[in-house]
Amino acid sequence: MGKTDVISVRIDKNLKEKAKELGINIKEVVEKALKEEIAKRKAEKIKKLAEKLSELMKDVTPEEFTRLVKETRYER
């Protein structure tokens, strides 16, 4: 794990007490939930970009796509 930062979050008091009673490590749960939400949002963003790209390329044939990729490689 890299550097850490301190955040402050207000949660329902009963929720905190129940978590404490059950031995739940709130820090670990919050970090896991944030990681999952970040992954979910990245996936949604990629999906939207892929849909947009698909719409932009709907008229490009596989042969034309192949030709364009090869041309781009030669330009490097």
Tab-separated table of C-alpha atoms in Angstrom:
chain	number	residue	atom	x	y	z
A	1	MET	CA	0.000	0.000	0.000
A	2	GLY	CA	1.225	3.488	-0.834
A	3	LYS	CA	0.780	6.697	1.053
A	4	THR	CA	-2.383	7.112	3.030
A	5	ASP	CA	-4.663	10.066	3.598
A	6	VAL	CA	-7.088	10.843	6.378
A	7	ILE	CA	-10.763	11.382	5.563
A	8	SER	CA	-13.725	12.052	7.799
A	9	VAL	CA	-17.091	10.440	7.110
A	10	ARG	CA	-20.275	10.682	9.126
A	11	ILE	CA	-22.250	7.459	9.432
A	12	ASP	CA	-25.252	6.389	11.481
A	13	LYS	CA	-24.168	5.821	15.093
A	14	ASN	CA	-26.001	2.474	15.311
A	15	LEU	CA	-24.267	1.296	12.158
A	16	LYS	CA	-20.862	2.114	13.645
A	17	GLU	CA	-21.733	0.342	16.910
A	18	LYS	CA	-22.927	-2.784	15.088
A	19	ALA	CA	-19.751	-2.845	13.009
A	20	LYS	CA	-17.659	-2.538	16.158
A	21	GLU	CA	-19.640	-5.322	17.892
A	22	LEU	CA	-19.048	-7.604	14.913
A	23	GLY	CA	-15.352	-6.784	14.736
A	24	ILE	CA	-15.654	-5.198	11.309
A	25	ASN	CA	-12.601	-3.223	10.247
A	26	ILE	CA	-14.279	-0.120	8.849
A	27	LYS	CA	-11.105	1.087	7.133
A	28	GLU	CA	-10.789	-2.185	5.203
A	29	VAL	CA	-14.476	-2.179	4.251
A	30	VAL	CA	-14.330	1.429	3.052
A	31	GLU	CA	-11.150	0.845	1.028
A	32	LYS	CA	-12.621	-2.289	-0.562
A	33	ALA	CA	-15.884	-0.513	-1.408
A	34	LEU	CA	-14.006	2.443	-2.923
A	35	LYS	CA	-11.813	0.143	-5.019
A	36	GLU	CA	-14.900	-1.703	-6.283
A	37	GLU	CA	-16.711	1.548	-7.103
A	38	ILE	CA	-13.663	2.921	-8.918
A	39	ALA	CA	-13.379	-0.277	-10.978
A	40	LYS	CA	-17.115	-0.140	-11.758
A	41	ARG	CA	-16.956	3.490	-12.883
A	42	LYS	CA	-13.861	2.850	-15.026
A	43	ALA	CA	-15.621	-0.087	-16.682
A	44	GLU	CA	-18.689	2.070	-17.364
A	45	LYS	CA	-16.490	4.783	-18.871
A	46	ILE	CA	-14.690	2.268	-21.091
A	47	LYS	CA	-18.024	0.789	-22.185
A	48	LYS	CA	-19.329	4.231	-23.172
A	49	LEU	CA	-16.133	4.974	-25.104
A	50	ALA	CA	-16.352	1.603	-26.866
A	51	GLU	CA	-19.970	2.287	-27.817
A	52	LYS	CA	-19.012	5.704	-29.165
A	53	LEU	CA	-16.097	4.218	-31.114
A	54	SER	CA	-18.349	1.504	-32.485
A	55	GLU	CA	-20.805	4.129	-33.696
A	56	LEU	CA	-18.001	6.144	-35.305
A	57	MET	CA	-16.618	3.066	-37.063
A	58	LYS	CA	-19.903	1.529	-38.184
A	59	ASP	CA	-19.203	2.337	-41.839
A	60	VAL	CA	-15.576	1.127	-41.821
A	61	THR	CA	-15.109	-2.319	-43.361
A	62	PRO	CA	-12.714	-4.825	-41.773
A	63	GLU	CA	-10.456	-4.497	-44.822
A	64	GLU	CA	-10.368	-0.712	-44.558
A	65	PHE	CA	-9.686	-0.956	-40.833
A	66	THR	CA	-6.772	-3.313	-41.467
A	67	ARG	CA	-5.374	-0.978	-44.105
A	68	LEU	CA	-5.635	2.020	-41.776
A	69	VAL	CA	-3.888	0.167	-38.950
A	70	LYS	CA	-1.042	-0.839	-41.274
A	71	GLU	CA	-0.697	2.735	-42.534
A	72	THR	CA	-0.507	4.003	-38.976
A	73	ARG	CA	2.221	1.474	-38.147
A	74	TYR	CA	4.297	2.569	-41.140
A	75	GLU	CA	3.990	6.225	-40.125
A	76	ARG	CA	5.810	5.601	-36.842
